[in-house]
XYZ file of C-alpha atoms in Angstrom:
415
model
C 71.838 1.786 89.789
C 71.639 3.693 86.508
C 68.211 4.008 84.927
C 68.143 4.883 81.233
C 64.621 6.019 80.383
C 62.827 6.076 77.021
C 65.745 4.447 75.223
C 65.563 2.354 72.062
C 66.562 -1.053 73.454
C 68.141 -3.345 70.829
C 66.485 -6.653 71.710
C 68.881 -9.087 70.035
C 67.077 -12.196 71.255
C 63.733 -11.227 69.709
C 65.182 -9.216 66.804
C 63.311 -6.025 67.556
C 63.838 -2.522 68.868
C 61.589 -1.397 71.709
C 61.360 1.863 73.625
C 61.668 1.138 77.333
C 63.397 2.030 80.590
C 66.493 -0.067 81.284
C 68.257 -0.469 84.637
C 72.017 -1.048 84.602
C 73.783 -2.216 87.794
C 76.306 0.493 88.640
C 78.318 2.201 91.340
C 76.521 5.403 90.240
C 72.966 6.327 91.139
C 71.419 8.430 88.419
C 68.831 8.683 85.680
C 69.766 9.215 82.034
C 67.348 10.378 79.364
C 67.815 7.942 76.488
C 65.283 9.545 74.164
C 66.398 9.132 70.553
C 69.366 7.005 71.579
C 69.983 3.250 71.266
C 71.104 0.814 73.953
C 72.614 -2.611 73.302
C 74.872 -5.129 75.047
C 78.587 -4.468 74.623
C 80.641 -6.366 72.052
C 83.019 -9.224 72.851
C 86.225 -9.763 70.865
C 86.696 -13.524 71.100
C 90.318 -13.567 69.903
C 92.605 -10.695 70.761
C 95.752 -9.736 72.682
C 95.030 -6.881 75.073
C 97.761 -4.878 76.810
C 97.793 -2.065 79.376
C 98.458 0.426 76.571
C 95.724 -0.789 74.229
C 92.915 -1.404 76.738
C 91.085 1.901 76.316
C 90.838 1.455 72.544
C 88.546 -1.536 72.997
C 86.135 0.531 75.094
C 86.354 3.427 72.650
C 84.993 1.150 69.907
C 82.331 -0.545 72.020
C 84.116 -3.736 73.078
C 83.282 -4.419 76.721
C 84.863 -7.884 77.038
C 87.805 -9.633 75.409
C 88.951 -13.214 75.238
C 92.707 -12.788 75.507
C 94.349 -15.599 73.552
C 97.932 -15.295 74.734
C 99.985 -12.937 76.818
C 101.687 -12.616 80.165
C 100.077 -12.885 83.596
C 102.118 -10.078 85.178
C 101.600 -7.712 82.245
C 97.850 -8.236 82.145
C 97.672 -7.499 85.861
C 99.035 -4.024 85.073
C 95.878 -3.110 83.158
C 93.981 -0.413 85.050
C 90.233 0.233 85.393
C 89.731 1.815 81.968
C 89.404 -1.544 80.319
C 86.990 -4.163 79.081
C 86.558 -7.337 81.100
C 89.357 -9.789 80.332
C 88.774 -13.535 79.949
C 92.346 -14.696 79.583
C 94.974 -17.248 79.054
C 98.601 -16.270 79.482
C 101.776 -17.869 78.111
C 101.009 -20.252 75.271
C 102.645 -23.647 74.754
C 104.608 -24.212 71.543
C 107.098 -26.769 70.289
C 110.770 -26.303 69.472
C 111.898 -24.276 67.680
C 109.255 -21.877 68.942
C 107.492 -19.915 66.243
C 107.963 -16.837 68.469
C 111.423 -17.944 69.569
C 112.607 -19.797 72.687
C 110.722 -19.741 75.978
C 110.061 -16.169 77.129
C 107.559 -13.964 78.956
C 104.867 -14.850 76.382
C 105.471 -18.496 75.464
C 106.819 -21.859 76.581
C 108.626 -23.579 73.698
C 109.315 -27.241 74.386
C 109.143 -30.748 72.971
C 109.283 -32.200 76.484
C 105.978 -33.482 77.844
C 106.800 -32.803 81.501
C 107.775 -29.203 80.751
C 104.516 -28.710 78.850
C 102.483 -30.205 81.703
C 104.246 -27.877 84.139
C 103.113 -25.027 81.885
C 99.505 -26.224 82.236
C 99.997 -26.199 86.023
C 101.334 -22.644 85.809
C 98.304 -21.470 83.844
C 95.909 -23.184 86.239
C 97.542 -21.554 89.272
C 97.387 -18.152 87.581
C 93.658 -18.549 87.045
C 93.774 -18.835 83.264
C 90.388 -19.605 81.754
C 91.844 -21.893 79.070
C 95.124 -23.222 77.644
C 96.550 -22.064 74.309
C 98.856 -24.191 72.124
C 100.764 -23.082 69.057
C 101.760 -24.365 65.651
C 105.032 -26.182 66.347
C 103.672 -28.265 69.222
C 104.442 -31.971 68.829
C 101.622 -34.520 68.654
C 102.552 -36.408 71.816
C 102.876 -33.123 73.720
C 99.493 -31.910 72.487
C 97.883 -35.194 73.489
C 99.321 -34.937 77.015
C 98.354 -31.254 77.324
C 94.836 -32.026 76.149
C 94.423 -34.790 78.713
C 95.779 -32.804 81.662
C 93.853 -29.659 80.729
C 90.646 -31.683 80.619
C 91.331 -32.986 84.117
C 91.636 -29.351 85.275
C 88.466 -28.255 83.450
C 90.500 -26.038 81.131
C 89.610 -26.084 77.456
C 92.460 -26.175 74.936
C 92.590 -23.547 72.191
C 94.955 -24.061 69.270
C 96.512 -21.763 66.707
C 97.786 -24.341 64.235
C 98.185 -22.070 61.220
C 101.812 -23.106 60.798
C 101.583 -26.765 61.752
C 103.156 -29.366 59.494
C 101.649 -32.456 61.082
C 98.508 -31.810 63.153
C 95.363 -31.257 61.122
C 91.983 -30.373 62.638
C 90.892 -34.012 62.954
C 93.963 -34.907 65.027
C 93.633 -31.718 67.053
C 90.015 -32.499 67.929
C 90.895 -36.083 68.821
C 93.644 -34.821 71.139
C 91.124 -32.657 73.007
C 91.392 -29.259 71.305
C 88.086 -27.405 71.732
C 88.905 -24.136 69.967
C 90.492 -23.729 66.539
C 91.716 -20.146 66.459
C 91.688 -18.631 62.948
C 89.759 -21.800 61.989
C 93.282 -23.155 61.712
C 94.318 -26.627 60.530
C 90.960 -27.266 58.844
C 92.593 -26.332 55.538
C 95.232 -28.964 56.343
C 92.457 -31.558 56.644
C 91.125 -30.598 53.217
C 94.497 -30.359 51.449
C 96.767 -32.967 53.134
C 99.971 -31.732 51.464
C 99.404 -28.117 52.485
C 101.300 -26.167 55.094
C 102.550 -22.590 55.197
C 106.164 -23.625 54.503
C 105.610 -25.374 51.146
C 107.295 -24.005 48.030
C 105.531 -21.491 45.829
C 105.306 -24.084 43.053
C 103.605 -26.554 45.390
C 101.276 -23.841 46.652
C 100.378 -22.899 43.074
C 99.502 -26.544 42.416
C 97.365 -26.949 45.544
C 95.598 -23.622 45.094
C 94.221 -24.814 41.748
C 92.452 -27.761 43.387
C 88.758 -27.154 43.963
C 87.592 -27.668 47.552
C 86.011 -31.090 48.047
C 82.587 -30.245 49.487
C 81.937 -33.789 50.668
C 85.268 -33.891 52.476
C 84.572 -30.466 53.991
C 81.239 -31.638 55.372
C 82.781 -34.807 56.793
C 85.617 -32.898 58.495
C 83.306 -30.289 59.993
C 80.830 -32.932 61.152
C 83.677 -34.585 63.069
C 84.557 -31.239 64.681
C 80.936 -30.706 65.708
C 80.870 -34.188 67.225
C 83.978 -33.245 69.238
C 82.378 -29.916 70.278
C 85.025 -27.791 68.584
C 84.446 -24.055 68.257
C 86.088 -21.842 65.629
C 87.058 -18.175 65.561
C 87.873 -17.391 61.906
C 89.469 -13.887 62.266
C 88.625 -13.190 58.622
C 89.699 -9.545 58.806
C 93.225 -10.656 59.697
C 93.452 -12.822 56.567
C 91.991 -10.066 54.402
C 94.392 -7.361 55.570
C 97.377 -9.666 55.089
C 96.123 -10.262 51.548
C 95.019 -6.732 50.640
C 96.939 -4.335 52.886
C 95.454 -1.181 54.427
C 91.978 -1.406 52.892
C 89.148 -1.117 55.388
C 85.628 -2.521 55.318
C 83.790 -0.202 55.420
C 86.015 2.556 54.068
C 84.540 5.043 56.561
C 86.632 3.468 59.313
C 89.658 5.273 57.887
C 88.170 8.633 58.916
C 86.515 7.519 62.164
C 87.190 9.057 65.588
C 88.465 5.664 66.664
C 91.109 5.553 63.909
C 92.154 9.117 64.676
C 92.685 8.213 68.332
C 94.736 5.144 67.350
C 96.853 7.140 64.905
C 97.565 9.855 67.467
C 98.279 7.607 70.459
C 101.839 8.373 71.611
C 102.084 5.317 73.867
C 100.300 2.580 71.914
C 102.084 3.222 68.600
C 100.731 0.220 66.740
C 101.128 1.754 63.270
C 104.900 1.447 63.616
C 104.444 -2.321 63.974
C 101.957 -2.550 61.118
C 104.098 -0.538 58.704
C 107.191 -2.605 59.503
C 105.363 -5.888 58.878
C 103.524 -4.664 55.809
C 106.777 -3.589 54.158
C 108.034 -7.191 54.296
C 105.002 -8.816 52.661
C 105.623 -9.777 49.035
C 103.097 -10.740 46.379
C 103.648 -14.476 46.868
C 102.776 -14.128 50.549
C 99.724 -12.016 49.768
C 98.520 -14.551 47.200
C 98.660 -17.279 49.853
C 96.733 -15.136 52.299
C 94.120 -14.387 49.640
C 93.696 -18.119 49.060
C 93.490 -18.873 52.797
C 90.967 -16.050 53.231
C 88.787 -17.680 50.562
C 89.139 -21.123 52.167
C 88.344 -19.909 55.683
C 85.280 -18.037 54.444
C 84.000 -21.242 52.849
C 84.783 -23.237 56.013
C 83.052 -20.681 58.248
C 79.955 -20.536 56.086
C 79.603 -24.312 56.015
C 80.233 -24.651 59.765
C 77.465 -22.163 60.474
C 75.179 -23.919 57.995
C 75.523 -27.333 59.660
C 75.237 -26.039 63.215
C 78.838 -25.538 64.321
C 79.793 -22.946 66.931
C 81.448 -19.904 65.372
C 82.573 -16.812 67.300
C 83.707 -13.363 66.241
C 87.264 -12.201 66.982
C 90.007 -10.117 65.395
C 93.499 -11.165 66.617
C 94.219 -7.461 67.143
C 96.859 -6.139 67.084
C 98.555 -8.992 65.184
C 99.539 -8.987 61.522
C 98.791 -5.691 59.839
C 95.997 -3.122 60.138
C 94.008 -5.135 62.689
C 93.223 -2.638 65.431
C 92.038 -3.209 69.019
C 88.332 -2.482 69.186
C 87.941 -0.879 65.789
C 88.546 -4.059 63.786
C 85.530 -5.678 65.436
C 83.413 -3.551 63.080
C 85.267 -5.032 60.123
C 84.814 -8.548 61.454
C 81.094 -7.979 62.010
C 80.800 -6.916 58.385
C 82.614 -10.080 57.287
C 79.744 -12.100 58.746
C 77.367 -10.593 56.204
C 78.948 -13.132 53.822
C 77.048 -15.877 55.652
C 73.463 -14.748 55.066
C 73.157 -13.357 58.575
C 71.234 -10.133 59.129
C 72.525 -7.410 61.442
C 70.394 -8.578 64.370
C 71.913 -12.058 64.052
C 75.465 -10.736 63.698
C 75.106 -8.475 66.734
C 73.596 -11.318 68.739
C 76.588 -13.500 67.905
C 79.039 -10.764 68.953
C 77.216 -9.450 72.019
C 75.105 -12.321 73.383
C 76.365 -15.725 72.232
C 79.963 -14.871 73.149
C 78.910 -14.107 76.709
C 77.614 -17.654 77.036
C 81.322 -18.597 76.901
C 82.945 -15.831 78.929
C 80.059 -15.134 81.307
C 77.818 -12.090 81.579
C 79.916 -8.923 81.534
C 77.258 -6.284 82.393
C 78.591 -4.250 79.479
C 76.285 -1.919 77.549
C 76.639 0.689 74.828
C 74.546 3.849 74.671
C 74.656 4.901 71.036
C 73.580 7.965 69.087
C 72.706 5.923 65.973
C 70.984 2.633 65.180
C 73.520 -0.237 64.804
C 70.926 -2.490 63.192
C 70.655 -0.092 60.249
C 74.419 0.000 59.813
C 76.942 -1.944 61.897
C 79.469 0.895 61.911
C 76.916 2.995 63.823
C 78.268 1.126 66.852
C 81.120 3.629 66.715
C 78.708 6.521 67.304
C 79.045 6.038 71.054
C 77.689 8.271 73.800
C 78.559 6.149 76.872
C 80.072 2.740 77.622
C 79.037 0.810 80.737
C 81.310 -1.953 82.052
C 81.029 -3.832 85.316
C 79.258 -1.032 87.151
C 81.501 1.699 85.728
C 80.327 4.450 83.374
C 82.650 5.863 80.715
C 81.629 8.878 78.656
C 83.098 8.523 75.184
C 85.124 11.734 75.345
C 86.579 10.723 78.717
C 87.892 7.465 77.223
C 89.587 9.426 74.435
C 91.323 11.771 76.869
C 92.510 9.044 79.226
C 96.250 8.304 79.140
C 98.528 5.713 80.709
C 102.071 6.169 81.986
C 104.038 4.647 79.122
C 107.443 5.044 80.780
C 106.386 3.235 83.950
C 104.774 0.449 81.941
C 107.921 0.027 79.846
C 110.012 -0.225 83.001
C 107.653 -2.894 84.356
C 107.770 -4.751 81.040
C 111.566 -4.746 80.969
C 111.602 -6.302 84.448
C 109.138 -8.988 83.415
C 111.134 -9.688 80.264
C 114.322 -10.134 82.327
C 112.543 -12.448 84.764
C 111.559 -14.889 82.016
C 114.912 -14.737 80.217
C 116.856 -16.035 83.230
């Protein structure tokens, strides 16, 4: 047991800070003087894609649990102990042609119902916490997947950003319980919209003012069907604006420095390659979608819908594991939430979904004053383990061994 004495406990339930002694279940047995420091529950990224090479970066930014929304069972089992808790699904189910290509180590691309149902069986046997479907899935396949997943007590999460036929109403009726990126709600509001329309058609649709009555009706239906959304607003904003951080101080943070200097998890190579291909037409669409999803998120919160905070790191561009949670927290200031309420959503409400993670952050600065003070970390506690901040920074993984393992897994699924 670790006892932290005289610490400023961030009481997110009662919206107050109180000096007290706090006991943390741990494999260690020691007392820590918390005088002048702040203690709060760890953050949860509710939409991300963790890997063995990125795991430590979540801890380094105060994320003690992640909801992994797509990956590979064997690869995730290679993650070592320097990691947040992982609440995961594995290969996602897409239609043909797969948006990420044919069936591989990370996806099952099929228009065949039986093949899709076998994929649900695979996920269930692997211990996945939910099932993820993707934007080219066919309606009859989604309906069958939704039914079978329900029978197995697995919720269905959907990324339908690129769908041409399944809007949020259909998705909810087919049993989808999570709309990742708040996807397909825009399709319900603008029936002729999808990401593959011509620029002329997009220009026409983007001039249409959102129908507030229609928005309320759509979202009320989603609430009735118990649908949750994870808007990933930072992802939309970076795709629209490029490498502009909110707040700007993140650019010079210790966390960004560690990411930039990581010789194994070289995510900037990926971001630069993608960013170089984004033209102004694409950015204008992302700017419009960012505006729409903000409006959808605000209204869903207003009428009592369940909204969770996630990043999609490291997808798209400039969305970093761990660090981008600070950006996403700041996005929620758009919805008339104070910092206590935002932190509660990210560190308490999320755990009602994934389960208590026993994660805590001992901070040098007050995160209620400024959300980026979360990055001023002294110690991270996860699942009985204690990680001093400097120790996380110095920890390295064997990149060559992991690459060899990955190549074997890739071959396995390409046969």
